[in-house]
């Protein structure tokens, strides 16, 4: 689905990008970033088409989706505080250079 088709489906569902992102537990910027490539991932396309159709059929999709108790996605690339490049539990040797040598 193209990004412009996605925006049309959002309008059919009476949603903004921010409201859609909040509804499915995503960061709005993550969705807006797809405008650069012009394509929306399949899973988001399916979700918005179903939501738009539910809205057309006067089905309370917000109640249904909120009933799922979705947890927000964790940001990718979030590192551990004080550890450049994240935490390396499977490769602790990567963290050796981060050890405090001022003991």
Short mmCIF file of N, CA and C in Angstrom, two decimals:
data_model
loop_
_atom_site.label_atom_id
_atom_site.label_comp_id
_atom_site.label_asym_id
_atom_site.label_seq_id
_atom_site.Cartn_x
_atom_site.Cartn_y
_atom_site.Cartn_z
N UNK A 1 0.85 -1.18 0.00
CA UNK A 1 0.00 0.00 0.00
C UNK A 1 0.89 1.23 0.00
N UNK A 2 0.54 2.20 -0.80
CA UNK A 2 1.30 3.44 -0.82
C UNK A 2 0.96 4.27 0.42
N UNK A 3 1.86 5.18 0.75
CA UNK A 3 1.62 6.04 1.90
C UNK A 3 0.39 6.91 1.68
N UNK A 4 0.19 7.38 0.46
CA UNK A 4 -0.99 8.22 0.18
C UNK A 4 -2.28 7.41 0.31
N UNK A 5 -2.27 6.13 -0.10
CA UNK A 5 -3.44 5.26 0.11
C UNK A 5 -3.69 5.05 1.60
N UNK A 6 -2.62 4.92 2.34
CA UNK A 6 -2.71 4.77 3.79
C UNK A 6 -3.41 5.98 4.41
N UNK A 7 -3.01 7.17 3.98
CA UNK A 7 -3.62 8.40 4.49
C UNK A 7 -5.11 8.45 4.15
N UNK A 8 -5.48 8.00 2.95
CA UNK A 8 -6.90 7.95 2.55
C UNK A 8 -7.67 7.01 3.47
N UNK A 9 -7.08 5.87 3.80
CA UNK A 9 -7.73 4.92 4.71
C UNK A 9 -7.86 5.51 6.12
N UNK A 10 -6.84 6.25 6.54
CA UNK A 10 -6.94 6.93 7.85
C UNK A 10 -8.13 7.88 7.88
N UNK A 11 -8.32 8.62 6.78
CA UNK A 11 -9.45 9.55 6.70
C UNK A 11 -10.78 8.81 6.77
N UNK A 12 -10.87 7.66 6.10
CA UNK A 12 -12.09 6.86 6.16
C UNK A 12 -12.38 6.39 7.58
N UNK A 13 -11.32 6.18 8.34
CA UNK A 13 -11.47 5.72 9.73
C UNK A 13 -11.59 6.89 10.70
N UNK A 14 -11.53 8.13 10.19
CA UNK A 14 -11.55 9.33 11.02
C UNK A 14 -10.41 9.34 12.03
N UNK A 15 -9.22 8.97 11.56
CA UNK A 15 -8.04 8.93 12.42
C UNK A 15 -6.92 9.78 11.83
N UNK A 16 -6.11 10.31 12.71
CA UNK A 16 -4.86 10.95 12.30
C UNK A 16 -3.75 9.91 12.43
N UNK A 17 -2.59 10.24 11.92
CA UNK A 17 -1.45 9.33 12.07
C UNK A 17 -1.17 9.13 13.56
N UNK A 18 -1.20 10.21 14.33
CA UNK A 18 -0.95 10.13 15.77
C UNK A 18 -1.99 9.25 16.46
N UNK A 19 -3.25 9.42 16.15
CA UNK A 19 -4.30 8.62 16.79
C UNK A 19 -4.17 7.15 16.42
N UNK A 20 -3.84 6.87 15.16
CA UNK A 20 -3.63 5.49 14.72
C UNK A 20 -2.45 4.88 15.47
N UNK A 21 -1.36 5.62 15.57
CA UNK A 21 -0.17 5.13 16.26
C UNK A 21 -0.48 4.84 17.73
N UNK A 22 -1.18 5.76 18.38
CA UNK A 22 -1.56 5.56 19.78
C UNK A 22 -2.44 4.32 19.94
N UNK A 23 -3.34 4.14 19.01
CA UNK A 23 -4.28 3.02 19.07
C UNK A 23 -3.57 1.67 19.02
N UNK A 24 -2.52 1.58 18.19
CA UNK A 24 -1.84 0.30 18.04
C UNK A 24 -0.50 0.23 18.79
N UNK A 25 -0.21 1.25 19.59
CA UNK A 25 0.97 1.22 20.44
C UNK A 25 2.28 1.48 19.73
N UNK A 26 2.25 2.34 18.71
CA UNK A 26 3.47 2.69 17.99
C UNK A 26 3.79 4.17 18.18
N UNK A 27 5.01 4.52 17.87
CA UNK A 27 5.42 5.90 17.87
C UNK A 27 4.92 6.54 16.56
N UNK A 28 4.25 7.68 16.63
CA UNK A 28 3.76 8.33 15.41
C UNK A 28 4.86 8.61 14.39
N UNK A 29 6.07 8.93 14.87
CA UNK A 29 7.18 9.20 13.95
C UNK A 29 7.55 7.95 13.15
N UNK A 30 7.41 6.78 13.77
CA UNK A 30 7.73 5.54 13.06
C UNK A 30 6.81 5.37 11.86
N UNK A 31 5.57 5.76 12.00
CA UNK A 31 4.62 5.64 10.90
C UNK A 31 4.88 6.74 9.86
N UNK A 32 5.08 7.96 10.33
CA UNK A 32 5.34 9.07 9.40
C UNK A 32 6.60 8.85 8.58
N UNK A 33 7.56 8.13 9.12
CA UNK A 33 8.81 7.88 8.40
C UNK A 33 8.58 7.08 7.12
N UNK A 34 7.48 6.35 7.03
CA UNK A 34 7.19 5.58 5.82
C UNK A 34 6.85 6.48 4.63
N UNK A 35 6.57 7.76 4.89
CA UNK A 35 6.29 8.69 3.79
C UNK A 35 7.51 8.83 2.88
N UNK A 36 8.71 8.70 3.46
CA UNK A 36 9.94 8.82 2.65
C UNK A 36 10.03 7.73 1.60
N UNK A 37 9.73 6.50 1.99
CA UNK A 37 9.82 5.40 1.03
C UNK A 37 8.56 5.33 0.17
N UNK A 38 7.46 5.88 0.70
CA UNK A 38 6.21 5.88 -0.05
C UNK A 38 5.40 4.60 0.12
N UNK A 39 5.90 3.64 0.88
CA UNK A 39 5.22 2.37 1.08
C UNK A 39 5.00 2.10 2.56
N UNK A 40 3.85 1.50 2.84
CA UNK A 40 3.49 1.11 4.21
C UNK A 40 3.67 -0.40 4.32
N UNK A 41 4.21 -0.89 5.44
CA UNK A 41 4.32 -2.34 5.60
C UNK A 41 2.95 -3.02 5.55
N UNK A 42 2.95 -4.24 5.11
CA UNK A 42 1.70 -4.98 4.91
C UNK A 42 0.86 -5.05 6.18
N UNK A 43 1.49 -5.31 7.32
CA UNK A 43 0.70 -5.45 8.55
C UNK A 43 -0.04 -4.16 8.91
N UNK A 44 0.58 -3.01 8.68
CA UNK A 44 -0.11 -1.75 8.96
C UNK A 44 -1.20 -1.47 7.93
N UNK A 45 -0.97 -1.88 6.68
CA UNK A 45 -1.99 -1.71 5.64
C UNK A 45 -3.23 -2.54 5.98
N UNK A 46 -3.02 -3.76 6.40
CA UNK A 46 -4.16 -4.63 6.76
C UNK A 46 -4.92 -4.03 7.93
N UNK A 47 -4.18 -3.58 8.93
CA UNK A 47 -4.84 -3.01 10.12
C UNK A 47 -5.70 -1.81 9.75
N UNK A 48 -5.15 -0.87 8.97
CA UNK A 48 -5.91 0.34 8.67
C UNK A 48 -7.10 0.06 7.77
N UNK A 49 -6.96 -0.86 6.83
CA UNK A 49 -8.11 -1.20 5.97
C UNK A 49 -9.23 -1.82 6.80
N UNK A 50 -8.88 -2.69 7.72
CA UNK A 50 -9.90 -3.30 8.59
C UNK A 50 -10.56 -2.25 9.49
N UNK A 51 -9.76 -1.35 10.03
CA UNK A 51 -10.30 -0.29 10.89
C UNK A 51 -11.24 0.60 10.08
N UNK A 52 -10.83 0.98 8.86
CA UNK A 52 -11.68 1.84 8.02
C UNK A 52 -13.00 1.16 7.71
N UNK A 53 -12.95 -0.14 7.42
CA UNK A 53 -14.19 -0.88 7.13
C UNK A 53 -15.06 -1.00 8.38
N UNK A 54 -14.44 -1.23 9.52
CA UNK A 54 -15.21 -1.30 10.77
C UNK A 54 -15.89 0.03 11.04
N UNK A 55 -15.18 1.13 10.79
CA UNK A 55 -15.77 2.45 10.98
C UNK A 55 -16.95 2.65 10.03
N UNK A 56 -16.80 2.23 8.79
CA UNK A 56 -17.88 2.34 7.79
C UNK A 56 -19.11 1.55 8.23
N UNK A 57 -18.88 0.40 8.86
CA UNK A 57 -19.97 -0.46 9.33
C UNK A 57 -20.48 -0.06 10.72
N UNK A 58 -19.99 1.07 11.24
CA UNK A 58 -20.37 1.59 12.57
C UNK A 58 -20.03 0.62 13.70
N UNK A 59 -18.91 -0.07 13.54
CA UNK A 59 -18.42 -0.97 14.59
C UNK A 59 -17.41 -0.18 15.43
N UNK A 60 -17.53 -0.27 16.74
CA UNK A 60 -16.64 0.47 17.64
C UNK A 60 -15.28 -0.22 17.71
N UNK A 61 -14.44 0.08 16.72
CA UNK A 61 -13.13 -0.56 16.64
C UNK A 61 -12.22 -0.16 17.79
N UNK A 62 -12.38 1.06 18.31
CA UNK A 62 -11.54 1.52 19.41
C UNK A 62 -11.75 0.66 20.65
N UNK A 63 -12.98 0.34 20.93
CA UNK A 63 -13.29 -0.51 22.08
C UNK A 63 -12.67 -1.90 21.89
N UNK A 64 -12.75 -2.43 20.68
CA UNK A 64 -12.20 -3.75 20.39
C UNK A 64 -10.69 -3.75 20.53
N UNK A 65 -10.03 -2.78 19.91
CA UNK A 65 -8.57 -2.73 19.94
C UNK A 65 -8.06 -2.42 21.34
N UNK A 66 -8.70 -1.49 22.02
CA UNK A 66 -8.28 -1.18 23.39
C UNK A 66 -8.48 -2.37 24.33
N UNK A 67 -9.44 -3.21 24.02
CA UNK A 67 -9.68 -4.42 24.81
C UNK A 67 -8.55 -5.43 24.71
N UNK A 68 -7.69 -5.27 23.70
CA UNK A 68 -6.55 -6.18 23.54
C UNK A 68 -5.46 -5.93 24.57
N UNK A 69 -5.47 -4.77 25.20
CA UNK A 69 -4.46 -4.38 26.18
C UNK A 69 -3.05 -4.53 25.60
N UNK A 70 -2.85 -3.90 24.46
CA UNK A 70 -1.56 -3.95 23.77
C UNK A 70 -0.52 -3.17 24.57
N UNK A 71 0.68 -3.67 24.61
CA UNK A 71 1.76 -2.91 25.24
C UNK A 71 2.52 -2.18 24.14
N UNK A 72 2.95 -0.95 24.42
CA UNK A 72 3.65 -0.18 23.39
C UNK A 72 4.94 -0.89 22.97
N UNK A 73 5.29 -0.71 21.70
CA UNK A 73 6.54 -1.28 21.21
C UNK A 73 7.71 -0.57 21.87
N UNK A 74 8.75 -1.34 22.16
CA UNK A 74 9.96 -0.75 22.73
C UNK A 74 10.74 -0.08 21.60
N UNK A 75 11.31 1.08 21.88
CA UNK A 75 12.11 1.74 20.86
C UNK A 75 13.31 0.88 20.48
N UNK A 76 13.58 0.81 19.19
CA UNK A 76 14.75 0.07 18.75
C UNK A 76 15.98 0.91 18.99
N UNK A 77 17.08 0.23 19.30
CA UNK A 77 18.34 0.93 19.47
C UNK A 77 18.50 1.62 20.81
N UNK A 78 17.58 1.40 21.71
CA UNK A 78 17.69 2.04 23.01
C UNK A 78 18.78 1.34 23.82
N UNK A 79 19.81 2.08 24.14
CA UNK A 79 20.94 1.50 24.86
C UNK A 79 20.76 1.61 26.35
N UNK A 80 21.56 0.85 27.07
CA UNK A 80 21.59 0.92 28.50
C UNK A 80 22.29 2.21 28.89
N UNK A 81 21.83 2.87 29.93
CA UNK A 81 22.44 4.11 30.36
C UNK A 81 23.92 3.88 30.64
N UNK A 82 24.75 4.71 30.07
CA UNK A 82 26.18 4.61 30.27
C UNK A 82 26.86 3.57 29.41
N UNK A 83 26.14 2.96 28.51
CA UNK A 83 26.72 1.91 27.66
C UNK A 83 26.47 2.26 26.21
N UNK A 84 27.49 2.80 25.56
CA UNK A 84 27.36 3.17 24.16
C UNK A 84 27.04 1.94 23.31
N UNK A 85 26.04 2.03 22.47
CA UNK A 85 25.71 0.92 21.57
C UNK A 85 24.82 -0.13 22.19
N UNK A 86 24.27 0.14 23.37
CA UNK A 86 23.36 -0.82 23.98
C UNK A 86 24.04 -1.81 24.90
N UNK A 87 23.27 -2.77 25.33
CA UNK A 87 23.74 -3.80 26.23
C UNK A 87 24.05 -5.05 25.41
N UNK A 88 25.14 -5.71 25.68
CA UNK A 88 25.56 -6.87 24.90
C UNK A 88 25.57 -8.13 25.76
N UNK A 89 24.40 -8.65 26.15
CA UNK A 89 24.37 -9.80 27.05
C UNK A 89 24.99 -11.06 26.45
N UNK A 90 24.94 -11.24 25.13
CA UNK A 90 25.51 -12.44 24.52
C UNK A 90 26.97 -12.25 24.15
N UNK A 91 27.45 -11.00 24.17
CA UNK A 91 28.84 -10.71 23.84
C UNK A 91 29.40 -9.71 24.85
N UNK A 92 29.62 -10.16 26.10
CA UNK A 92 30.09 -9.20 27.12
C UNK A 92 31.44 -8.59 26.78
N UNK A 93 32.20 -9.24 25.90
CA UNK A 93 33.50 -8.68 25.52
C UNK A 93 33.34 -7.33 24.83
N UNK A 94 32.18 -7.07 24.25
CA UNK A 94 31.94 -5.77 23.62
C UNK A 94 31.86 -4.66 24.65
N UNK A 95 31.51 -5.01 25.87
CA UNK A 95 31.36 -4.01 26.91
C UNK A 95 32.65 -3.77 27.69
N UNK A 96 33.70 -4.53 27.43
CA UNK A 96 34.94 -4.38 28.19
C UNK A 96 35.50 -2.98 28.09
N UNK A 97 35.39 -2.37 26.91
CA UNK A 97 35.94 -1.03 26.75
C UNK A 97 35.15 0.01 27.52
N UNK A 98 33.96 -0.37 28.00
CA UNK A 98 33.12 0.58 28.73
C UNK A 98 33.37 0.52 30.23
N UNK A 99 34.17 -0.43 30.71
CA UNK A 99 34.39 -0.56 32.14
C UNK A 99 35.14 0.65 32.67
N UNK A 100 34.81 1.02 33.89
CA UNK A 100 35.45 2.17 34.53
C UNK A 100 36.84 1.75 34.99
N UNK A 101 37.86 2.38 34.50
CA UNK A 101 39.24 2.03 34.85
C UNK A 101 39.80 2.95 35.91
N UNK A 102 38.95 3.76 36.52
CA UNK A 102 39.40 4.72 37.55
C UNK A 102 39.29 4.14 38.94
N UNK A 103 39.40 2.83 39.12
CA UNK A 103 39.27 2.23 40.46
C UNK A 103 40.49 2.41 41.28
#
